[in-house]
Amino acid sequence: VLHRDRRRAESFGADPRRYDRARPRYPTEMVERILARSPGLDVLDVGCGTGIAARQFQAAGCRVLGVEVDPRMAAVARRNGVDVEEAPFEEWDPAGRSFDAVVAGQAWHWIDPVGGAVKAARILRPGGRLAVFWNVGAPSPEVAEAFTSVYRKVMPGLDEYSVLLGYGGPDRFATGSEGMRAAGLFDEPEQWRFEWQRPYTRDEWLDQLPTHSDHSVLPPHQLDALMAAIGDVIDGLGGCFTMRYAAVVVTAVRAG
Ligand SMILES: C[S@@+](CC[C@H](N)C(=O)[O-])C[C@H]1O[C@@H](n2cnc3c(N)ncnc32)[C@H](O)[C@@H]1O
């Protein structure tokens, strides 16, 4: 179970500036839909990292508090203007505060799925929304084929679970919605999907790879070999390519 792998769960702070620079943002439409279906603008961002999602919610008019387990990520979030309290969400003390929405970007799979949902329900106001979301790669067939053949050669196995290549997502979504159901405190969970895309240069794509915990735990020589080979593939595609993503939201409203 992913949330028990604390080595990976707390690996992101190894290079928080790279993380903040290289990781994709979320579609504005997704942020707007979450807010339109929440009773107000007080948001708790679980596993806020460097504040990528938090800043998008701030820009949409929200008051955002982050909870983050890794002090190195929290420090960057604060420099970016996000209030952060340092704790694992499961142990964090809400001290009587309540929120209109509890969100988690690319983080809910690192949290106990049932315990996390119970805790979220307790701090949500009536009608408040839990919305956890992930950007999942949805590469075009041309890009998928080129990347997958490299992973198969250099790092067999990674091509079958890397979320960057489009794998692993469905398990996260199912675990998220089962956790919300098992908590017994939410209406029936829903899944929303937002397709989007962005262009990448070779350097931009290579910058992102080591920010993924399944890549950063590779022995350095293997990661170097993977990055060199992926770099060659992107050169072969003309030095840049368009990456397609799906931002998938698993969400439920606190039962009245
Ligand atoms: C992949 S990052 C996502 C960061 C940010 N939400 C974003 O959208 O870019 C996952 C974050 O969750 C944090 N995290 C992992 N387990 C946690 C826990 N139990 N409680 C709070 N934060 C946790 C990690 O330290 C990391 O910063």
Tab-separated table of C-alpha atoms and ligand atoms in Angstrom:
chain	number	residue	atom	x	y	z
A	1	VAL	CA	0.000	0.000	0.000
A	2	LEU	CA	1.481	3.285	-1.191
A	3	HIS	CA	0.808	5.411	1.926
A	4	ARG	CA	2.899	3.004	4.052
A	5	ASP	CA	5.958	3.588	1.846
A	6	ARG	CA	7.193	6.549	3.919
A	7	ARG	CA	10.573	6.618	2.144
A	8	ARG	CA	8.825	7.594	-1.092
A	9	ALA	CA	6.053	9.590	0.630
A	10	GLU	CA	8.629	11.914	2.194
A	11	SER	CA	11.174	11.999	-0.640
A	12	PHE	CA	9.911	15.110	-2.444
A	13	GLY	CA	11.858	17.609	-0.322
A	14	ALA	CA	15.199	16.356	-1.708
A	15	ASP	CA	14.968	19.163	-4.289
A	16	PRO	CA	11.915	21.320	-3.509
A	17	ARG	CA	12.844	24.113	-5.928
A	18	ARG	CA	13.026	21.717	-8.831
A	19	TYR	CA	9.700	20.256	-7.708
A	20	ASP	CA	8.076	23.672	-7.638
A	21	ARG	CA	9.505	24.643	-11.017
A	22	ALA	CA	8.968	21.405	-12.910
A	23	ARG	CA	5.648	19.930	-11.758
A	24	PRO	CA	2.607	20.771	-13.847
A	25	ARG	CA	-0.117	23.066	-12.561
A	26	TYR	CA	-3.794	22.046	-12.491
A	27	PRO	CA	-6.427	23.215	-14.983
A	28	THR	CA	-8.179	26.421	-13.859
A	29	GLU	CA	-11.485	24.822	-14.839
A	30	MET	CA	-10.865	22.118	-12.216
A	31	VAL	CA	-10.209	24.661	-9.443
A	32	GLU	CA	-13.328	26.589	-10.458
A	33	ARG	CA	-15.547	23.486	-10.452
A	34	ILE	CA	-14.353	22.467	-6.958
A	35	LEU	CA	-15.092	25.964	-5.631
A	36	ALA	CA	-18.437	26.301	-7.405
A	37	ARG	CA	-19.560	23.130	-5.628
A	38	SER	CA	-18.237	24.059	-2.175
A	39	PRO	CA	-20.121	26.216	0.352
A	40	GLY	CA	-17.351	28.820	0.809
A	41	LEU	CA	-13.744	29.810	0.264
A	42	ASP	CA	-11.918	28.450	3.334
A	43	VAL	CA	-9.674	25.705	1.989
A	44	LEU	CA	-7.351	23.221	3.669
A	45	ASP	CA	-4.670	21.846	1.309
A	46	VAL	CA	-3.408	18.444	2.530
A	47	GLY	CA	0.166	17.600	1.509
A	48	CYS	CA	0.487	21.086	0.033
A	49	GLY	CA	4.147	20.528	-0.900
A	50	THR	CA	5.607	23.754	-2.283
A	51	GLY	CA	2.118	25.227	-2.682
A	52	ILE	CA	1.438	24.583	-6.375
A	53	ALA	CA	-2.285	23.849	-5.900
A	54	ALA	CA	-2.545	26.184	-2.870
A	55	ARG	CA	-1.507	29.197	-4.956
A	56	GLN	CA	-4.059	28.342	-7.616
A	57	PHE	CA	-6.803	28.297	-4.961
A	58	GLN	CA	-5.493	31.586	-3.531
A	59	ALA	CA	-5.593	33.116	-7.009
A	60	ALA	CA	-9.247	32.040	-7.235
A	61	GLY	CA	-10.020	34.040	-4.066
A	62	CYS	CA	-9.640	31.392	-1.326
A	63	ARG	CA	-8.067	31.575	2.105
A	64	VAL	CA	-5.792	28.544	2.081
A	65	LEU	CA	-4.049	26.730	4.915
A	66	GLY	CA	-1.581	23.980	4.011
A	67	VAL	CA	-0.667	20.911	6.063
A	68	GLU	CA	2.635	19.358	5.036
A	69	VAL	CA	4.773	16.651	6.625
A	70	ASP	CA	8.099	17.652	5.029
A	71	PRO	CA	9.676	20.850	6.433
A	72	ARG	CA	11.763	21.304	3.264
A	73	MET	CA	8.612	21.482	1.100
A	74	ALA	CA	6.812	23.644	3.684
A	75	ALA	CA	9.657	26.191	3.650
A	76	VAL	CA	9.279	26.731	-0.100
A	77	ALA	CA	5.484	26.983	0.219
A	78	ARG	CA	5.884	29.724	2.855
A	79	ARG	CA	8.287	31.627	0.617
A	80	ASN	CA	5.560	31.377	-2.014
A	81	GLY	CA	3.073	33.049	0.346
A	82	VAL	CA	1.188	30.009	1.645
A	83	ASP	CA	0.482	29.484	5.385
A	84	VAL	CA	1.627	25.985	6.317
A	85	GLU	CA	1.483	23.883	9.451
A	86	GLU	CA	3.973	21.005	9.614
A	87	ALA	CA	2.536	17.613	10.548
A	88	PRO	CA	1.338	14.394	8.996
A	89	PHE	CA	-2.313	15.125	8.204
A	90	GLU	CA	-3.421	12.061	10.192
A	91	GLU	CA	-1.883	13.603	13.357
A	92	TRP	CA	-2.389	17.317	12.649
A	93	ASP	CA	-4.350	19.266	15.285
A	94	PRO	CA	-7.128	21.329	13.677
A	95	ALA	CA	-7.636	23.135	17.024
A	96	GLY	CA	-11.341	23.651	16.454
A	97	ARG	CA	-11.015	25.167	12.972
A	98	SER	CA	-13.321	24.170	10.126
A	99	PHE	CA	-13.205	24.487	6.337
A	100	ASP	CA	-15.475	24.645	3.281
A	101	ALA	CA	-13.226	22.399	1.213
A	102	VAL	CA	-10.403	19.976	1.947
A	103	VAL	CA	-8.256	19.434	-1.142
A	104	ALA	CA	-5.170	17.360	-1.921
A	105	GLY	CA	-3.168	17.635	-5.157
A	106	GLN	CA	-1.088	14.600	-6.077
A	107	ALA	CA	-0.944	13.739	-2.343
A	108	TRP	CA	-3.950	11.673	-1.185
A	109	HIS	CA	-2.263	8.347	-2.060
A	110	TRP	CA	0.336	9.180	0.628
A	111	ILE	CA	-2.397	9.524	3.280
A	112	ASP	CA	-4.302	6.756	5.041
A	113	PRO	CA	-7.402	6.555	2.788
A	114	VAL	CA	-10.034	5.850	5.461
A	115	GLY	CA	-8.426	7.684	8.413
A	116	GLY	CA	-7.765	10.670	6.145
A	117	ALA	CA	-11.372	10.763	4.934
A	118	VAL	CA	-12.735	10.540	8.499
A	119	LYS	CA	-10.466	13.383	9.571
A	120	ALA	CA	-11.469	15.506	6.557
A	121	ALA	CA	-15.181	14.937	7.307
A	122	ARG	CA	-14.719	16.118	10.898
A	123	ILE	CA	-13.197	19.447	9.899
A	124	LEU	CA	-15.567	20.147	6.991
A	125	ARG	CA	-18.530	22.457	7.546
A	126	PRO	CA	-21.988	21.090	6.637
A	127	GLY	CA	-22.073	20.622	2.858
A	128	GLY	CA	-18.283	20.959	2.707
A	129	ARG	CA	-16.384	19.099	0.004
A	130	LEU	CA	-13.409	16.738	0.037
A	131	ALA	CA	-11.724	16.918	-3.380
A	132	VAL	CA	-8.523	14.993	-4.057
A	133	PHE	CA	-6.956	15.165	-7.479
A	134	TRP	CA	-4.106	13.986	-9.643
A	135	ASN	CA	-2.563	14.937	-12.948
A	136	VAL	CA	-2.106	11.671	-14.816
A	137	GLY	CA	-0.147	11.432	-18.056
A	138	ALA	CA	-2.250	10.619	-21.114
A	139	PRO	CA	0.456	10.732	-23.804
A	140	SER	CA	-0.387	10.544	-27.488
A	141	PRO	CA	0.236	7.067	-28.989
A	142	GLU	CA	3.430	8.342	-30.646
A	143	VAL	CA	4.885	9.720	-27.395
A	144	ALA	CA	3.657	6.772	-25.310
A	145	GLU	CA	5.274	4.258	-27.633
A	146	ALA	CA	8.583	6.105	-27.783
A	147	PHE	CA	8.817	6.595	-23.991
A	148	THR	CA	7.590	3.122	-23.081
A	149	SER	CA	10.194	1.427	-25.271
A	150	VAL	CA	12.938	3.329	-23.404
A	151	TYR	CA	11.546	2.454	-19.953
A	152	ARG	CA	11.264	-1.207	-20.955
A	153	LYS	CA	14.925	-1.260	-21.916
A	154	VAL	CA	16.416	0.854	-19.139
A	155	MET	CA	14.051	0.352	-16.216
A	156	PRO	CA	11.651	-2.542	-16.817
A	157	GLY	CA	8.585	-2.301	-14.587
A	158	LEU	CA	8.488	1.473	-14.233
A	159	ASP	CA	6.591	1.733	-17.519
A	160	GLU	CA	3.793	-0.293	-15.943
A	161	TYR	CA	3.157	1.887	-12.926
A	162	SER	CA	4.477	5.392	-13.568
A	163	VAL	CA	1.625	7.874	-13.274
A	164	LEU	CA	3.583	10.073	-15.636
A	165	LEU	CA	2.950	7.583	-18.434
A	166	GLY	CA	-0.669	7.113	-17.505
A	167	TYR	CA	-0.503	4.074	-15.214
A	168	GLY	CA	-1.413	3.737	-11.533
A	169	GLY	CA	-4.127	6.384	-11.668
A	170	PRO	CA	-7.191	4.095	-11.572
A	171	ASP	CA	-5.914	2.401	-8.389
A	172	ARG	CA	-5.503	5.761	-6.673
A	173	PHE	CA	-8.960	6.892	-7.708
A	174	ALA	CA	-10.576	3.653	-6.509
A	175	THR	CA	-8.699	3.701	-3.181
A	176	GLY	CA	-9.720	7.345	-2.706
A	177	SER	CA	-13.419	6.774	-3.323
A	178	GLU	CA	-13.489	3.525	-1.296
A	179	GLY	CA	-11.892	5.408	1.624
A	180	MET	CA	-14.577	8.113	1.385
A	181	ARG	CA	-17.338	5.476	1.336
A	182	ALA	CA	-15.785	3.508	4.211
A	183	ALA	CA	-15.574	6.666	6.335
A	184	GLY	CA	-19.407	6.607	6.354
A	185	LEU	CA	-19.599	10.403	6.636
A	186	PHE	CA	-19.916	11.453	2.986
A	187	ASP	CA	-22.518	11.330	0.238
A	188	GLU	CA	-21.634	9.019	-2.684
A	189	PRO	CA	-18.235	10.021	-4.178
A	190	GLU	CA	-17.965	11.282	-7.773
A	191	GLN	CA	-15.141	11.370	-10.284
A	192	TRP	CA	-14.511	14.372	-12.527
A	193	ARG	CA	-12.013	14.456	-15.380
A	194	PHE	CA	-10.392	17.451	-17.100
A	195	GLU	CA	-8.264	16.878	-20.193
A	196	TRP	CA	-5.496	19.362	-20.878
A	197	GLN	CA	-2.095	19.529	-22.507
A	198	ARG	CA	1.108	21.510	-22.522
A	199	PRO	CA	4.244	21.666	-24.662
A	200	TYR	CA	7.590	20.560	-23.206
A	201	THR	CA	11.128	21.137	-24.368
A	202	ARG	CA	13.601	18.333	-23.766
A	203	ASP	CA	15.076	20.127	-20.722
A	204	GLU	CA	11.670	20.883	-19.199
A	205	TRP	CA	10.634	17.232	-19.420
A	206	LEU	CA	13.947	15.944	-18.027
A	207	ASP	CA	13.666	18.491	-15.184
A	208	GLN	CA	10.386	16.891	-14.111
A	209	LEU	CA	11.435	13.212	-14.138
A	210	PRO	CA	13.433	13.133	-10.847
A	211	THR	CA	10.568	14.921	-9.017
A	212	HIS	CA	8.567	11.666	-9.210
A	213	SER	CA	9.292	9.390	-6.253
A	214	ASP	CA	9.296	6.249	-8.413
A	215	HIS	CA	12.097	7.843	-10.457
A	216	SER	CA	14.039	9.495	-7.610
A	217	VAL	CA	14.464	6.188	-5.755
A	218	LEU	CA	16.339	4.673	-8.735
A	219	PRO	CA	20.098	4.221	-8.292
A	220	PRO	CA	21.774	7.340	-9.774
A	221	HIS	CA	23.385	5.496	-12.711
A	222	GLN	CA	20.006	4.074	-13.725
A	223	LEU	CA	18.252	7.435	-13.486
A	224	ASP	CA	21.062	9.034	-15.530
A	225	ALA	CA	20.750	6.328	-18.198
A	226	LEU	CA	16.973	6.759	-18.294
A	227	MET	CA	17.228	10.541	-18.616
A	228	ALA	CA	19.849	10.309	-21.369
A	229	ALA	CA	17.708	7.847	-23.342
A	230	ILE	CA	14.500	9.878	-22.874
A	231	GLY	CA	16.440	12.988	-23.916
A	232	ASP	CA	17.430	11.202	-27.139
A	233	VAL	CA	13.789	10.262	-27.777
A	234	ILE	CA	12.688	13.896	-27.403
A	235	ASP	CA	15.497	14.990	-29.734
A	236	GLY	CA	14.096	12.458	-32.195
A	237	LEU	CA	10.662	14.071	-31.852
A	238	GLY	CA	12.194	17.418	-32.840
A	239	GLY	CA	13.445	18.608	-29.420
A	240	CYS	CA	9.981	19.217	-27.997
A	241	PHE	CA	6.603	17.524	-27.757
A	242	THR	CA	3.100	18.061	-26.427
A	243	MET	CA	2.223	16.139	-23.284
A	244	ARG	CA	-1.434	15.377	-22.723
A	245	TYR	CA	-2.702	15.080	-19.175
A	246	ALA	CA	-5.963	14.234	-17.457
A	247	ALA	CA	-6.596	15.935	-14.128
A	248	VAL	CA	-8.871	13.515	-12.270
A	249	VAL	CA	-10.780	14.587	-9.150
A	250	VAL	CA	-12.252	12.126	-6.645
A	251	THR	CA	-14.711	14.066	-4.545
A	252	ALA	CA	-17.550	13.798	-2.052
A	253	VAL	CA	-19.682	16.123	0.063
A	254	ARG	CA	-19.887	15.747	3.828
A	255	ALA	CA	-23.249	14.204	4.593
A	256	GLY	CA	-25.681	16.539	6.393
B	1	LIG	C1	3.653	14.746	-4.825
B	1	LIG	S1	3.661	15.988	-3.557
B	1	LIG	C2	2.274	17.055	-3.970
B	1	LIG	C3	2.494	18.513	-3.575
B	1	LIG	C4	1.387	19.520	-3.976
B	1	LIG	N1	0.106	19.209	-3.363
B	1	LIG	C5	1.231	19.632	-5.464
B	1	LIG	O1	0.084	19.566	-5.944
B	1	LIG	O2	2.232	19.819	-6.161
B	1	LIG	C6	3.056	15.101	-2.162
B	1	LIG	C7	3.250	15.867	-0.856
B	1	LIG	O3	2.558	15.202	0.209
B	1	LIG	C8	3.373	15.272	1.373
B	1	LIG	N2	2.919	14.217	2.299
B	1	LIG	C9	3.157	12.880	2.210
B	1	LIG	N3	2.557	12.247	3.231
B	1	LIG	C10	1.901	13.196	3.978
B	1	LIG	C11	1.100	13.149	5.160
B	1	LIG	N4	0.849	11.992	5.768
B	1	LIG	N5	0.608	14.315	5.645
B	1	LIG	C12	0.874	15.498	5.024
B	1	LIG	N6	1.636	15.594	3.909
B	1	LIG	C13	2.135	14.460	3.380
B	1	LIG	C14	4.781	15.104	0.824
B	1	LIG	O4	5.771	15.556	1.722
B	1	LIG	C15	4.701	15.952	-0.441
B	1	LIG	O5	5.047	17.295	-0.206
